[in-house]
GROMACS .gro file of C-alpha atoms in nm:
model
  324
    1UNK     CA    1  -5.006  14.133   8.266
    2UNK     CA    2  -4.685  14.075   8.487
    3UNK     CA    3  -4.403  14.269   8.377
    4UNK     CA    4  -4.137  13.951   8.387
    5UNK     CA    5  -4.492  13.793   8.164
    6UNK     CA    6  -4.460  14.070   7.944
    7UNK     CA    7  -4.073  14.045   7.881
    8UNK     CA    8  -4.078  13.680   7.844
    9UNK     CA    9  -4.337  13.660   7.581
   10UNK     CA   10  -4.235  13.973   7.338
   11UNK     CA   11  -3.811  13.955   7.448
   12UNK     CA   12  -3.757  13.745   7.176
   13UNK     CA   13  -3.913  13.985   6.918
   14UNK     CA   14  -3.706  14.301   7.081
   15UNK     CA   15  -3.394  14.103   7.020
   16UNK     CA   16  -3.474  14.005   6.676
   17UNK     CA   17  -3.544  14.404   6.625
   18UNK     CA   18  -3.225  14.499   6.768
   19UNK     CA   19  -3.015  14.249   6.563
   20UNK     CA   20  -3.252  14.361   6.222
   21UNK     CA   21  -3.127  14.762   6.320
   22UNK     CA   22  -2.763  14.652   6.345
   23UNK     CA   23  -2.781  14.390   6.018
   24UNK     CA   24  -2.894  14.766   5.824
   25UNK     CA   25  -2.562  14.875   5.995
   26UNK     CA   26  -2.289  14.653   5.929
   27UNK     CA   27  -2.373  14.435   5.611
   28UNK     CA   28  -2.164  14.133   5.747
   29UNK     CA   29  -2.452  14.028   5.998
   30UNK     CA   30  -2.741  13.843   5.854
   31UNK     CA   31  -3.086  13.987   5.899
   32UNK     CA   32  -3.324  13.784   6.158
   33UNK     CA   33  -3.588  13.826   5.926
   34UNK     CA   34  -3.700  13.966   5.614
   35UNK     CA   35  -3.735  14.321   5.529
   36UNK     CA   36  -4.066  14.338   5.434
   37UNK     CA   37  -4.162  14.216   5.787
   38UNK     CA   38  -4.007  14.572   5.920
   39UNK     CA   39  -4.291  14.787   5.903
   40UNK     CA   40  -4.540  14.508   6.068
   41UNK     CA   41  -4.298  14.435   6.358
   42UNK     CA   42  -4.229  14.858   6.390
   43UNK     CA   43  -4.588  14.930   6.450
   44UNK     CA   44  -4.616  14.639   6.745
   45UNK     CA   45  -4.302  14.754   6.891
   46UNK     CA   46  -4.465  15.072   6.887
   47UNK     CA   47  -4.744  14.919   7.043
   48UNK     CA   48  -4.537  14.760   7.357
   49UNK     CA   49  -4.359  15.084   7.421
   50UNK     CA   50  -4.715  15.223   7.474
   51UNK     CA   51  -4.855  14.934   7.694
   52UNK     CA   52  -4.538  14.950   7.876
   53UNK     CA   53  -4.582  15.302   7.973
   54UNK     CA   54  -4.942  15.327   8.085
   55UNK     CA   55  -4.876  14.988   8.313
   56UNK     CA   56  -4.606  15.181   8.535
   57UNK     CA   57  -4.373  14.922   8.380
   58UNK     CA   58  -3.982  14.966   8.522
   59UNK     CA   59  -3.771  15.245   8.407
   60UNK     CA   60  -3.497  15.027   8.295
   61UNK     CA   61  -3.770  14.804   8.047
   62UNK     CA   62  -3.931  15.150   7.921
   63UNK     CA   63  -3.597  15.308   7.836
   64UNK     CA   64  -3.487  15.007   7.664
   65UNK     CA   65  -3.835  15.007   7.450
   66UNK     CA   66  -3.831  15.378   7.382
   67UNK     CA   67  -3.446  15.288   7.238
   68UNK     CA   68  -3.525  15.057   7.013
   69UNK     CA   69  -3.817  15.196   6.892
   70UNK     CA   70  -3.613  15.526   6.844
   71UNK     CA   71  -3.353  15.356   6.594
   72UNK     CA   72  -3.627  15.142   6.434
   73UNK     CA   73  -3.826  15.487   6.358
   74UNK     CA   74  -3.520  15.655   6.234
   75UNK     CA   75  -3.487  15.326   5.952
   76UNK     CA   76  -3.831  15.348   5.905
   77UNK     CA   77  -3.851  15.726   5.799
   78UNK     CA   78  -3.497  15.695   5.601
   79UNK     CA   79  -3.380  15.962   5.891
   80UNK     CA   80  -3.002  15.946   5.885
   81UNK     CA   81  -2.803  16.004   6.208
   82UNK     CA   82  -2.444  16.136   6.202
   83UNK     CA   83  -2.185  15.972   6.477
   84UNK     CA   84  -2.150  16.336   6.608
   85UNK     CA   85  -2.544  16.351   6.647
   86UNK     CA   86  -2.605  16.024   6.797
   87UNK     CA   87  -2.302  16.028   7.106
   88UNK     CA   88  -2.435  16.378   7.156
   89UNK     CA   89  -2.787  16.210   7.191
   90UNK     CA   90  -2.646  15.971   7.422
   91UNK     CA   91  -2.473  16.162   7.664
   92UNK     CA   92  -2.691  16.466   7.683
   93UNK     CA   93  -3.043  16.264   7.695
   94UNK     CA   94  -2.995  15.898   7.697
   95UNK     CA   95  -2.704  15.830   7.991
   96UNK     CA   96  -2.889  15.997   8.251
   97UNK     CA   97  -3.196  15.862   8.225
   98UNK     CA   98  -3.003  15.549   8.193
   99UNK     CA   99  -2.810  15.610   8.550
  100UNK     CA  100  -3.130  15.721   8.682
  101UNK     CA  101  -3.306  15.407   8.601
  102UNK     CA  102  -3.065  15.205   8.753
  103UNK     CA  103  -3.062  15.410   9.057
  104UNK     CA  104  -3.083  15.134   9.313
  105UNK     CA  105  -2.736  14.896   9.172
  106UNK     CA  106  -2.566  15.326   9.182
  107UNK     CA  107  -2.681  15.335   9.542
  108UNK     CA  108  -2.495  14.975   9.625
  109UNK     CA  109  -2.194  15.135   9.459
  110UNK     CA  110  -2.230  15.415   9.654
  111UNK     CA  111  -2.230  15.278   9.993
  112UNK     CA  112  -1.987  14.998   9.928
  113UNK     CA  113  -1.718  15.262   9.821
  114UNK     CA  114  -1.819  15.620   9.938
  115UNK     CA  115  -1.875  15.409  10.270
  116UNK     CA  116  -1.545  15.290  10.407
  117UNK     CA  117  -1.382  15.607  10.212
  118UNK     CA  118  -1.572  15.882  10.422
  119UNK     CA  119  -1.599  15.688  10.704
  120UNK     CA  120  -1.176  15.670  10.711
  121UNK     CA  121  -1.155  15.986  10.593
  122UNK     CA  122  -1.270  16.106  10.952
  123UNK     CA  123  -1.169  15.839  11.159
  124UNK     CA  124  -0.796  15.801  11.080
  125UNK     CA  125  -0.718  16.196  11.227
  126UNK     CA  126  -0.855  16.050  11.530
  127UNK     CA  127  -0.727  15.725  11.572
  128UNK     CA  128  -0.382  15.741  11.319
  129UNK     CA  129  -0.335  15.408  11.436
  130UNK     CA  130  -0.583  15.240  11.165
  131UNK     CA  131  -0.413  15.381  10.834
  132UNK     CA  132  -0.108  15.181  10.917
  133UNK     CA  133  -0.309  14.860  10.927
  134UNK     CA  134  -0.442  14.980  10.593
  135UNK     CA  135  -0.112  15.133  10.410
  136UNK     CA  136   0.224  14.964  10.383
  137UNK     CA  137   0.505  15.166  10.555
  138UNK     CA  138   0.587  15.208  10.181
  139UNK     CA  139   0.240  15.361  10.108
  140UNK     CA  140   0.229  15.557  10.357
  141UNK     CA  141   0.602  15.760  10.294
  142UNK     CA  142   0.532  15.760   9.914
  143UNK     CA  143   0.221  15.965  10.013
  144UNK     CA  144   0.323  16.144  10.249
  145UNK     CA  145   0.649  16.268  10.041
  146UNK     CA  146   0.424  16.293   9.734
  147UNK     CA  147   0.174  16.573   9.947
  148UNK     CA  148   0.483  16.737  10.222
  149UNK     CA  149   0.380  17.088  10.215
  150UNK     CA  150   0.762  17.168  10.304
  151UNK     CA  151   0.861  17.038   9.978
  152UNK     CA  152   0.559  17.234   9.815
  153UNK     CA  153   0.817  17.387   9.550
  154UNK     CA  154   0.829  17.043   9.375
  155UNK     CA  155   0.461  16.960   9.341
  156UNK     CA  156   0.284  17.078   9.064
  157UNK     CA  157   0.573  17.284   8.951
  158UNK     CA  158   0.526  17.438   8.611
  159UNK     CA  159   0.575  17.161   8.328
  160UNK     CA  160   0.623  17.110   7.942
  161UNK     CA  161   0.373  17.054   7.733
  162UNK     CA  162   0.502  16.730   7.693
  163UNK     CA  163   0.493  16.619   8.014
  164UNK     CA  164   0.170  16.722   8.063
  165UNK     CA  165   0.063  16.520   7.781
  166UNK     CA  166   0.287  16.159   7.955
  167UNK     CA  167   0.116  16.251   8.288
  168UNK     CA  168  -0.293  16.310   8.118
  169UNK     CA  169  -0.181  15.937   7.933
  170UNK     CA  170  -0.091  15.797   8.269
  171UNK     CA  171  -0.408  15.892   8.501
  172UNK     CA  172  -0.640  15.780   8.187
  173UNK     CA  173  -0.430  15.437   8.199
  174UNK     CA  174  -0.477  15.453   8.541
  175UNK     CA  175  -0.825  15.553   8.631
  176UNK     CA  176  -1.003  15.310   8.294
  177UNK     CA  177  -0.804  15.027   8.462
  178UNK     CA  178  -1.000  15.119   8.805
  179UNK     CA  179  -1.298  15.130   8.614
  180UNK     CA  180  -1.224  14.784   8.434
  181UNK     CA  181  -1.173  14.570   8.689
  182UNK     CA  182  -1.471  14.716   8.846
  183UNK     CA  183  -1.653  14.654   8.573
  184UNK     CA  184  -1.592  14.267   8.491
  185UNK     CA  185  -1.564  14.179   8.824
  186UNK     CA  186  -1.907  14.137   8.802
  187UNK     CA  187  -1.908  13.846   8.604
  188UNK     CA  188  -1.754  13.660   8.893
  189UNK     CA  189  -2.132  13.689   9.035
  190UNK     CA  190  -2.056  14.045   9.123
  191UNK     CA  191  -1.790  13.944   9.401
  192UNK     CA  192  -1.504  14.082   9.221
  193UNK     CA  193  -1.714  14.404   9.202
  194UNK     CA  194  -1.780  14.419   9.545
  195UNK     CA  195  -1.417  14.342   9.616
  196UNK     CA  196  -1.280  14.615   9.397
  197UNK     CA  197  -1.564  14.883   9.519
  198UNK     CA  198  -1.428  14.805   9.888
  199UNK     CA  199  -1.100  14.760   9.828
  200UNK     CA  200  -1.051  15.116   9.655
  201UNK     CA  201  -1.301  15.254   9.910
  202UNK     CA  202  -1.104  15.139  10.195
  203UNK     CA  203  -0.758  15.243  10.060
  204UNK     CA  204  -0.815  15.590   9.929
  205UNK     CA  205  -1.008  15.689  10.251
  206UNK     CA  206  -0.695  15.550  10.452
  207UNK     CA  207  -0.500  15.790  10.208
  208UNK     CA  208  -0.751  16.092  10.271
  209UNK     CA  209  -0.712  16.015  10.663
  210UNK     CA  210  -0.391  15.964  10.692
  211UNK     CA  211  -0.248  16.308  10.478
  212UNK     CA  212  -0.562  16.474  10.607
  213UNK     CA  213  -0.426  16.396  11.009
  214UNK     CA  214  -0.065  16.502  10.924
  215UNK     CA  215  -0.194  16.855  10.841
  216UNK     CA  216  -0.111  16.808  10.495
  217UNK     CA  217  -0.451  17.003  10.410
  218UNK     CA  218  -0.402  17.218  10.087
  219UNK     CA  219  -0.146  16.992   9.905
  220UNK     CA  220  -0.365  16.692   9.910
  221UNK     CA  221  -0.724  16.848   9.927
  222UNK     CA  222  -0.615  17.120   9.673
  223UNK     CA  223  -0.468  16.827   9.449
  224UNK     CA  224  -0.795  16.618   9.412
  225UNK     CA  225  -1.043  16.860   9.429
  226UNK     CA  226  -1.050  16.954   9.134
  227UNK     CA  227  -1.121  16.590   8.949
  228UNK     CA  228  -1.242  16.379   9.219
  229UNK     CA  229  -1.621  16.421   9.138
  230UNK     CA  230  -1.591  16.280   8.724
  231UNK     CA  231  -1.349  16.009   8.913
  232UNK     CA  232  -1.531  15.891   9.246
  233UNK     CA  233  -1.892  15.913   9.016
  234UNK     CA  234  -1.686  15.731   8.714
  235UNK     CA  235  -1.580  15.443   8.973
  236UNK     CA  236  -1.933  15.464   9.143
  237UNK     CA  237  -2.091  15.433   8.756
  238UNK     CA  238  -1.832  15.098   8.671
  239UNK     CA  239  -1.945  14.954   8.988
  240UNK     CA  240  -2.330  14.995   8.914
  241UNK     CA  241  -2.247  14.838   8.616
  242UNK     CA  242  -2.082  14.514   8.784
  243UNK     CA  243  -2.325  14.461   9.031
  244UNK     CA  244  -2.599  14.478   8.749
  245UNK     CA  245  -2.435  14.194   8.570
  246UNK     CA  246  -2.337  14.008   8.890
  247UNK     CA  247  -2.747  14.056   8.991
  248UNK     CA  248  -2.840  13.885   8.688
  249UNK     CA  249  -2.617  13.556   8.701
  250UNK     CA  250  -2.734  13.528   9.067
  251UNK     CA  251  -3.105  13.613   9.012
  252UNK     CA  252  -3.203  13.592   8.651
  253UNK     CA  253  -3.551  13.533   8.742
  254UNK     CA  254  -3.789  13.335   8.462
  255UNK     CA  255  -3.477  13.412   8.225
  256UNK     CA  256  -3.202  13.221   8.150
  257UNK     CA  257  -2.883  13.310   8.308
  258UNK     CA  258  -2.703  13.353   7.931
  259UNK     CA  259  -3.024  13.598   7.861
  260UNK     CA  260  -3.011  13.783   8.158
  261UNK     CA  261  -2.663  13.823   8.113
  262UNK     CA  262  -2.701  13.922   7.786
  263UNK     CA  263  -2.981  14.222   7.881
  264UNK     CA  264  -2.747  14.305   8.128
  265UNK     CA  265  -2.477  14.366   7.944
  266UNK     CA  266  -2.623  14.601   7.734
  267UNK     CA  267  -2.744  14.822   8.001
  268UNK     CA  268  -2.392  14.769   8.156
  269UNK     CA  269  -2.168  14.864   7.847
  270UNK     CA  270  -2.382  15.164   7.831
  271UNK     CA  271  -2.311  15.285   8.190
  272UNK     CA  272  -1.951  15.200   8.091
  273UNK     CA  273  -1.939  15.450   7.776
  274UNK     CA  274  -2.009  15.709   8.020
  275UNK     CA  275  -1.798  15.593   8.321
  276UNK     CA  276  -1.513  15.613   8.057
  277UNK     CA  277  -1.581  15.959   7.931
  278UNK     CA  278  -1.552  16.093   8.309
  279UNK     CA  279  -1.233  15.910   8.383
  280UNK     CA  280  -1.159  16.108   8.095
  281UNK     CA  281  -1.221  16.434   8.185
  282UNK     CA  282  -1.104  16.365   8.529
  283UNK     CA  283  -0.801  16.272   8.393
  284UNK     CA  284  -0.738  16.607   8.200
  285UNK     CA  285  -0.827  16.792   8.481
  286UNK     CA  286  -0.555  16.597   8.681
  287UNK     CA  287  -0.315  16.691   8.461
  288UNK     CA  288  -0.369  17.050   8.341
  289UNK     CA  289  -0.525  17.198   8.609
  290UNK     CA  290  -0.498  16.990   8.948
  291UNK     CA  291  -0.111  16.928   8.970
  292UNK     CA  292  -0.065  17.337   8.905
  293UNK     CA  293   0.114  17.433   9.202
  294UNK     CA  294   0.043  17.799   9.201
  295UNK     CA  295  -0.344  17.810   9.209
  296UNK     CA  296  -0.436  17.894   9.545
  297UNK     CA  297  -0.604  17.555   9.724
  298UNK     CA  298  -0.928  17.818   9.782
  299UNK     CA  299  -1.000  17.834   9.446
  300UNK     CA  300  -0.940  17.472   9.383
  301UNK     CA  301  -1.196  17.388   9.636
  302UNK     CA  302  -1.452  17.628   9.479
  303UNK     CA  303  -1.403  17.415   9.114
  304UNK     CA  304  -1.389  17.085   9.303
  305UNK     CA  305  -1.748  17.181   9.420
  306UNK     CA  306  -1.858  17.348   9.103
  307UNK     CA  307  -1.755  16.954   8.995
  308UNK     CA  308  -1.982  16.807   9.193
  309UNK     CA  309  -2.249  17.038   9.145
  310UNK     CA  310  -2.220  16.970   8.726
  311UNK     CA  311  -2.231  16.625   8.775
  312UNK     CA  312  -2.520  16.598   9.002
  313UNK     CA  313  -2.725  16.874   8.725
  314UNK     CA  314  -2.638  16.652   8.498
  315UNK     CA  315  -2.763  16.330   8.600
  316UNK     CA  316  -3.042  16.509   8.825
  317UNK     CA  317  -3.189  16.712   8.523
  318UNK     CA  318  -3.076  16.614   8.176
  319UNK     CA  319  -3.267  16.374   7.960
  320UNK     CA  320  -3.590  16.445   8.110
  321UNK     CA  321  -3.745  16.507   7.787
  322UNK     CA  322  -3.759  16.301   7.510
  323UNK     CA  323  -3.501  16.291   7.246
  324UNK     CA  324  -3.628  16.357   6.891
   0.00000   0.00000   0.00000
């Protein structure tokens, strides 16, 4: 049997699952159907998950089984699960098998904003020219006075507690708007995804040129080091998520564009929990440890890559045993 077949016939009975789990979790929903059906429909769910595996069925359809089946086995053997214990579950085993899975809309993000920002990162030194196509002369001088090594004594000067605070507020503001726009500009068929991807792509790596070409080396380098790997993966992750949802109103397949959506959704809120809890972290490094002046830029560079090396453990290796 065809895997699209094998979704179309038994989707309907996933969804009813789903809705029965949440019904036992908020009492204001109405149950699809009656308790005493739960143990019958368990046991063929359990069944699906099963087929679904030994026919090499995809990733994303096995992980979204193996979910529900999860919850409905927790309900079935009264096996209570504290909100500590279940976003622990979540980040340390479901998300990256998750991201994995949807490996191929990551890879779009990837080139669509890693692209143009590498690519200007090393072109600008050579050809200046191009960043001022790119950057207003505004831009450019607020940047370039923002990262002036000669006025090095300002940036990242020691600050109050409370400052420190307003500026950790600010880059979470910030970066979750990035990650937003990103995010439901894939319900404009995934063009406003694409845009966003591009259009952030094309101006930081006109930034990174630009500074980079003025010799403005350890201010700026030093400076985003330290976060940019939770930040550039948390933008990479919203943008996955986009072009997912965009994917499905273009090509829903035997669905119907408001199902499609509505599977992709799911998958894409998930991505989005986690894209949100990097722009987190990358904004607390940004403000208590990347904007401290006095750290020499050597040992920012070594955390920067210690960054990237966490991040790419943890969506490499984690989750690649089953949760119990």
């Amino acid at each position: 049997m065809r895997q699209e077949f094998f979704r179309d016939r038994h989707g309907d009975e996933w969804h009813a699952m789903d809705e029965f789990l949440r019904s036992l979790d908020d009492k204001k929903l109405s149950a699809p159907f009656p308790a005493s059906e739960f143990p019958k429909r368990y046991r063929r769910l359990c069944q699906h998950l099963a087929v679904a595996q030994a026919r090499g069925y995809s990733r994303g359809l096995t992980e979204r089984l193996h979910e529900l089946v999860l919850r409905a086995h927790q309900r079935f053997y009264g096996v209570t699960d504290t909100p500590w214990r279940a976003a622990g579950r979540f980040l340390l085993h479901d998300y990256p098998r998750i991201v994995r899975s949807e490996w191929r809309y990551l890879l779009a993000a990837f080139l669509l904003f890693m692209g143009p920002l590498l690519a200007l990162t090393f072109i600008i030194p050579v050809q200046p020219e191009i960043a001022y196509t790119i950057l207003s002369p505004g831009d450019a001088r607020q940047m370039e006075a923002m990262y002036d090594p000669s006025l090095r004594d300002r940036i990242g000067r020691e600050r109050e507690s409370e400052e420190d605070f307003l500026a950790f507020a600010f880059y979470i503001r910030n970066n979750t708007s990035i990650g937003f726009q990103t995010f439901v500009g894939g319900m404009l068929f995934g063009v406003g995804t694409i845009f966003y991807l591009l259009f952030n792509g094309v101006f930081l790596g006109a930034v990174a040129g630009h500074l980079t070409g003025l010799g403005y080396i350890e201010t700026f380098w030093g400076f985003v080091s330290g976060h940019s790997s939770f930040e550039l993966t948390a933008i990479m992750l919203s943008g996955a998520a986009g072009l997912r949802i965009g994917m499905a109103l273009i090509a829903p397949g035997n669905r119907t564009r408001r199902r499609a959506l509505r599977d992709a959704m799911k998958i894409g809120i998930r991505l989005i929990y986690g894209a949100a809890t990097l722009f987190f972290v990358a904004a607390f490094v940004e403000a208590y440890w990347s904007s401290i002046a006095w750290i020499p830029a050597q040992t920012k560079y070594i955390v920067g890559v210690a960054g990237w090396l966490l991040v790419g453990s943890y969506f490499l290796l984690l989750g690649r045993r089953r949760a119990t």
